[in-house]
Short mmCIF file of C-alpha atoms in Angstrom, two decimals:
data_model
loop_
_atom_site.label_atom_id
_atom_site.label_comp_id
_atom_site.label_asym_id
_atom_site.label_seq_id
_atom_site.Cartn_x
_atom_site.Cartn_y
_atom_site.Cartn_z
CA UNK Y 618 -9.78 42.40 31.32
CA UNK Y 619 -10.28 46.29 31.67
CA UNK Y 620 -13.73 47.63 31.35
CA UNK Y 621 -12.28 50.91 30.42
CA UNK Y 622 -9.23 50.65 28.10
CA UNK Y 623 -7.15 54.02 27.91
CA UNK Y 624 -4.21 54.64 24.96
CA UNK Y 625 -1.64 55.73 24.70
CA UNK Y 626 -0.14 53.92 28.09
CA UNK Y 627 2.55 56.26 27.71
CA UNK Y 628 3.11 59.70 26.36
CA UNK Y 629 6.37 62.06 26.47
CA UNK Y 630 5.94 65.38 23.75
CA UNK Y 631 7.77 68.58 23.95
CA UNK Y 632 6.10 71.68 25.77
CA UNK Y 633 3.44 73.21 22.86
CA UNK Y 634 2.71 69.80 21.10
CA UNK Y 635 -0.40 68.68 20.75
CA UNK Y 636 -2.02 65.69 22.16
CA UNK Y 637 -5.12 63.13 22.42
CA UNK Y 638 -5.63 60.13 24.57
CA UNK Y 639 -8.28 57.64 24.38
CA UNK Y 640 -10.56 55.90 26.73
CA UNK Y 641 -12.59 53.24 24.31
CA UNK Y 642 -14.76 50.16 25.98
CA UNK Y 643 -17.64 47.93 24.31
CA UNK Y 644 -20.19 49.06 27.23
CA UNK Y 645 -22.47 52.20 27.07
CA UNK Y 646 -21.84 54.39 30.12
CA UNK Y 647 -24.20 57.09 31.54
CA UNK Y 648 -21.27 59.57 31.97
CA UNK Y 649 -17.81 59.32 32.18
CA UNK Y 650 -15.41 61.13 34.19
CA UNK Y 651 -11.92 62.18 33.50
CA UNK Y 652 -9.28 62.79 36.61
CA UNK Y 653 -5.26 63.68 36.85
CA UNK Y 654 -3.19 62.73 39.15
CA UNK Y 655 0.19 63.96 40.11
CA UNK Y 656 2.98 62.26 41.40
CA UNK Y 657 2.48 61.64 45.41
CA UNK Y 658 -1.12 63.22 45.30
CA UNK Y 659 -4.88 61.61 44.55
CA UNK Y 660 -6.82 61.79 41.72
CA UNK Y 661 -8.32 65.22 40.89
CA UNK Y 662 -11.51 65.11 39.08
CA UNK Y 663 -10.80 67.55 35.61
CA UNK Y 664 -14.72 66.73 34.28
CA UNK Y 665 -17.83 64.87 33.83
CA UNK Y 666 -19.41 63.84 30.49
CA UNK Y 667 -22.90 62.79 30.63
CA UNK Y 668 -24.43 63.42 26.91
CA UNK Y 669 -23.32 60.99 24.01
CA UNK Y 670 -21.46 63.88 21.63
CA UNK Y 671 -21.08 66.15 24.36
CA UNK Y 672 -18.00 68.30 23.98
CA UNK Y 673 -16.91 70.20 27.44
CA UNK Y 674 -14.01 72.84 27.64
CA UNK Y 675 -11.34 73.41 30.65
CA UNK Y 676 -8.83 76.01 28.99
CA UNK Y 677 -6.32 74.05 27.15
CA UNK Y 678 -8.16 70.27 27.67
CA UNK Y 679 -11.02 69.28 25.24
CA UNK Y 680 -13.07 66.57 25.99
CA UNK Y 681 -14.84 64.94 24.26
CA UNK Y 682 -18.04 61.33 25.33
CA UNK Y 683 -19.05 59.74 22.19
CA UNK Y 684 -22.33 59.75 20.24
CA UNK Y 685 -22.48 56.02 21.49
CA UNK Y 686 -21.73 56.41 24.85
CA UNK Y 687 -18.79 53.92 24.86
CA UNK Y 688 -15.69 56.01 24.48
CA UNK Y 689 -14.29 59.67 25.36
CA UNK Y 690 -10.94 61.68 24.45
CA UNK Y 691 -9.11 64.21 26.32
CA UNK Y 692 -7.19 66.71 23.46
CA UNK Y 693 -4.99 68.76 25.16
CA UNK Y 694 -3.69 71.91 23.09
CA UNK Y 695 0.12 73.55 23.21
CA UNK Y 696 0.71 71.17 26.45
CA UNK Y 697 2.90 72.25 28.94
CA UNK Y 698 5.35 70.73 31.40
CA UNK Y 699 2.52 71.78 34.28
CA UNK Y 700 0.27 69.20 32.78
CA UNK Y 701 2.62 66.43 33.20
CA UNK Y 702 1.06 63.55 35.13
CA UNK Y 703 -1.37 60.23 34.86
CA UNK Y 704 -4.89 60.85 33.49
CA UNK Y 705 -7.41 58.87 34.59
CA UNK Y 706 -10.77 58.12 32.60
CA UNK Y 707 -13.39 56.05 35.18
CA UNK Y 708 -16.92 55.66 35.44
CA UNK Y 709 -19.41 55.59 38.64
CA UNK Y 710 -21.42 52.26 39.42
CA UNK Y 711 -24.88 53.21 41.33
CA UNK Y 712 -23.17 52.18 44.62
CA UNK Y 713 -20.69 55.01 44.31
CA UNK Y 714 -17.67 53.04 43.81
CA UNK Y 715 -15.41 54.46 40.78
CA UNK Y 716 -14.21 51.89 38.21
CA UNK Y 717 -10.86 53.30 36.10
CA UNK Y 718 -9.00 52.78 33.44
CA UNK Y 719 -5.11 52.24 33.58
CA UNK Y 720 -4.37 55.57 33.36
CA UNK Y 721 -1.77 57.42 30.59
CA UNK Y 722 1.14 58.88 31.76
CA UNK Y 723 2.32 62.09 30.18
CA UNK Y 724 5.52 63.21 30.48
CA UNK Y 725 6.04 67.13 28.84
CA UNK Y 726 9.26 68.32 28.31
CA UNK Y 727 10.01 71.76 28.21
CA UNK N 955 -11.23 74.13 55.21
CA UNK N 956 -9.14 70.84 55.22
CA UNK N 957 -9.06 67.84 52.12
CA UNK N 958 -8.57 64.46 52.45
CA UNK N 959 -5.79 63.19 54.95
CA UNK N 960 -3.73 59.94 55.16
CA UNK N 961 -1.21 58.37 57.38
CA UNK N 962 1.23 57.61 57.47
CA UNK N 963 2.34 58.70 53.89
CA UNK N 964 5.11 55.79 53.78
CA UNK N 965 5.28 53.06 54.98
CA UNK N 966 7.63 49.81 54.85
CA UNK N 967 6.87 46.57 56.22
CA UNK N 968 8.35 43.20 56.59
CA UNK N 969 6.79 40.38 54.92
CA UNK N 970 4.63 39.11 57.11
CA UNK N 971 3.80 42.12 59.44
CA UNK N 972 0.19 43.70 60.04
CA UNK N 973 0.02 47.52 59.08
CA UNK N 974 -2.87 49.74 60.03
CA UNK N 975 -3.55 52.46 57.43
CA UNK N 976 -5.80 55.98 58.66
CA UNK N 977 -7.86 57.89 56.91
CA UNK N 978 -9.37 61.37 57.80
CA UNK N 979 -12.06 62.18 55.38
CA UNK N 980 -13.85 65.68 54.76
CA UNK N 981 -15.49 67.54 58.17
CA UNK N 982 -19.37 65.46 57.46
CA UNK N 983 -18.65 63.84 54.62
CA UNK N 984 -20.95 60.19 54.89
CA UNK N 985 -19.03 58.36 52.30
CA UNK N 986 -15.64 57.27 52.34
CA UNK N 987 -13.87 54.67 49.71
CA UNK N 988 -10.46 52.90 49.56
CA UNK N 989 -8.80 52.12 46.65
CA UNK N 990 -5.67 50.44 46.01
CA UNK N 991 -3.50 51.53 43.01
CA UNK N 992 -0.20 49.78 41.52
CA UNK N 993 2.41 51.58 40.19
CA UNK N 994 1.19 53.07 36.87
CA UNK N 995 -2.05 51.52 37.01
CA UNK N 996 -5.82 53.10 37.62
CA UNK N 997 -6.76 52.70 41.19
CA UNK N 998 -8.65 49.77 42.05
CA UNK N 999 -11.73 49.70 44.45
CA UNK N 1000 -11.51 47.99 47.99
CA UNK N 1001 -14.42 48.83 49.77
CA UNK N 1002 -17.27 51.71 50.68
CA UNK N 1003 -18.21 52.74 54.03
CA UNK N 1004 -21.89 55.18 54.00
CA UNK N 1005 -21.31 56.72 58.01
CA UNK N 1006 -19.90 53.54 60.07
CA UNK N 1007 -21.79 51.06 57.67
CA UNK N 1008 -19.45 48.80 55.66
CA UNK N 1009 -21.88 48.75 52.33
CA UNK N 1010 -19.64 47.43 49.94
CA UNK N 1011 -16.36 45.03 50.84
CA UNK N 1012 -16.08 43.69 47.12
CA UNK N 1013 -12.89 44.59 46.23
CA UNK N 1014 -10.92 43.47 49.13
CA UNK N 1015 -8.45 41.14 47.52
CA UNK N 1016 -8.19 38.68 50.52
CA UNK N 1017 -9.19 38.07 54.27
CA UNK N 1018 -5.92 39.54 55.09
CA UNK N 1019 -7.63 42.95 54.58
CA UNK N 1020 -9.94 44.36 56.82
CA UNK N 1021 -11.13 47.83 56.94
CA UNK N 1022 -13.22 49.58 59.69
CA UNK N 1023 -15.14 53.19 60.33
CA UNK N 1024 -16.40 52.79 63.90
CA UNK N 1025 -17.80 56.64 64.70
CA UNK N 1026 -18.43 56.79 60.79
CA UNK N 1027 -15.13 59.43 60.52
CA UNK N 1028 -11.65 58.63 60.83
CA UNK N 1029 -11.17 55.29 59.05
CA UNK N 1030 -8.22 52.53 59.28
CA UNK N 1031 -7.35 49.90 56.69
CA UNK N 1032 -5.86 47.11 57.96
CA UNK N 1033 -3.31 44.19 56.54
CA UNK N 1034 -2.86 41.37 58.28
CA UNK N 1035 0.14 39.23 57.34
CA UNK N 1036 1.51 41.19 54.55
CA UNK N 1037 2.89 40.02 51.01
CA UNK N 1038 5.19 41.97 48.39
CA UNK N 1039 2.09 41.50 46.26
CA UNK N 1040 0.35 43.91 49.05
CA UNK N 1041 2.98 46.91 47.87
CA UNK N 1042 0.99 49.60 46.26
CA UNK N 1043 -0.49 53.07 46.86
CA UNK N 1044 -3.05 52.53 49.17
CA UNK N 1045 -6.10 55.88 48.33
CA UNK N 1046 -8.81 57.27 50.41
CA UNK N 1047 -11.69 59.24 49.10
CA UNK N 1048 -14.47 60.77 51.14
CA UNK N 1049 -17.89 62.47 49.28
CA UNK N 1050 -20.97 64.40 50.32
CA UNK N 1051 -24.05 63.35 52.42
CA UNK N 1052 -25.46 60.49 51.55
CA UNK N 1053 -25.33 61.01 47.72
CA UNK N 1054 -22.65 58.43 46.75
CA UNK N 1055 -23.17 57.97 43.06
CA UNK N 1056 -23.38 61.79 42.26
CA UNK N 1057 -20.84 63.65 44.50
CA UNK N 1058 -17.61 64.50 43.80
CA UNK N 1059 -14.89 62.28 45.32
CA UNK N 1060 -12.20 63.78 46.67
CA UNK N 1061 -8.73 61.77 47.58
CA UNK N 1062 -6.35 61.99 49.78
CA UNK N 1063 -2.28 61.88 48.93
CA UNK N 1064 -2.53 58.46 50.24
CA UNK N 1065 -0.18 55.71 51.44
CA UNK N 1066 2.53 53.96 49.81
CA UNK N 1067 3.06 51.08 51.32
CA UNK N 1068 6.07 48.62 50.61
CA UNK N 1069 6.27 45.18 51.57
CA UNK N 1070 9.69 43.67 51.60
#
């Protein structure tokens, strides 16, 4: 069973669509973080959300914890194909150690 | 200055073999991680190293997988005795001083290891 449960598992849009995925669970989280990874490299860490309802900016990617603490969203606006690649939500247990979620893939086609 | 580097960056084995997997972690960077990630899938944690101290072994799916720091650097994982089930990326991450559950990981390319 995954502790962090990410949708869509897979995602192929045209370059300039617009897009959300999900990362829901039943737990409350101090922060979430949010990472992409591109083929044949490591994760990259994109953001950190710490406050329930906190909404941070990186250019074109919105994201977005909730008010509860149990679930975030990544919007990305007019995608493009340089944003292909698997996103990652995860969160950090007190030892360090990151726990993710299976990851969306996101194809964009241009 | 230099990220996160792994060797080698593929590797195939025969079922059965032992492979030794390096890591070279960020210039004084106390923490390192591995993490082992199927194809598609979220990476998965093996095990947490804080200087040459093996804190946290958890996640290591079997005794067939060992993992070492000795000068609390450069760090191999090791597979004894490997199974197709073993075939996966295999990531390293290093962080900060001493500050594990607030720094910024940072991963390497890491190694993609098939076992036929």
């Amino acid at each position: 069973t995954q502790l962090l449960e990410q949708s869509p598992q897979f995602l192929s849009i045209q370059e300039g669509e617009n897009l959300t995925v999900y990362c829901n669970s039943s737990s409350v989280f101090s922060s979430l973080q949010w990472y992409r990874q591109e083929p044949g490299e490591g994760p990259v860490l994109l953001v950190t959300v710490v406050t329930g309802g906190e909404v941070k900016k990186l250019k074109r990617l919105t994201f977005q914890f909730g008010d509860a603490r149990k679930d975030s969203s990544l919007h990305i606006t007019a995608a493009q194909p340089g944003d292909t690649g698997l996103y990652l939500c995860a969160f950090r247990r007190n030892t360090g150690k990151l726990i993710f979620g299976q990851g969306t893939t996101l194809q964009v086609k241009p | 200055g230099a990220g996160v580097s792994q060797s080698p960056r593929y590797k195939v084995a025969k079922r059965g073999q032992d492979v030794a997997l390096r890591c070279d972690p960020i210039s004084g960077h106390v923490s390192l991680f591995w993490y082992q990630q199927a194809l598609g899938q979220g990476p998965e944690f093996l095990t947490y190293f804080q200087n040459e101290a093996q804190l946290d072994k958890s996640g290591l799916p079997s005794d067939r997988f060992f993992a070492e720091r000795p000068e609390g650097s450069v760090s191999t994982l090791k597979i004894q005795r490997t199974q197709q089930e073993d075939s996966a990326v295999y990531l390293c991450a290093s962080s900060a001083p001493a500050r594990p559950h607030t720094d910024t990981q940072y991963f390497g390319p890491g190694t993609r290891l098939t076992v036929l």
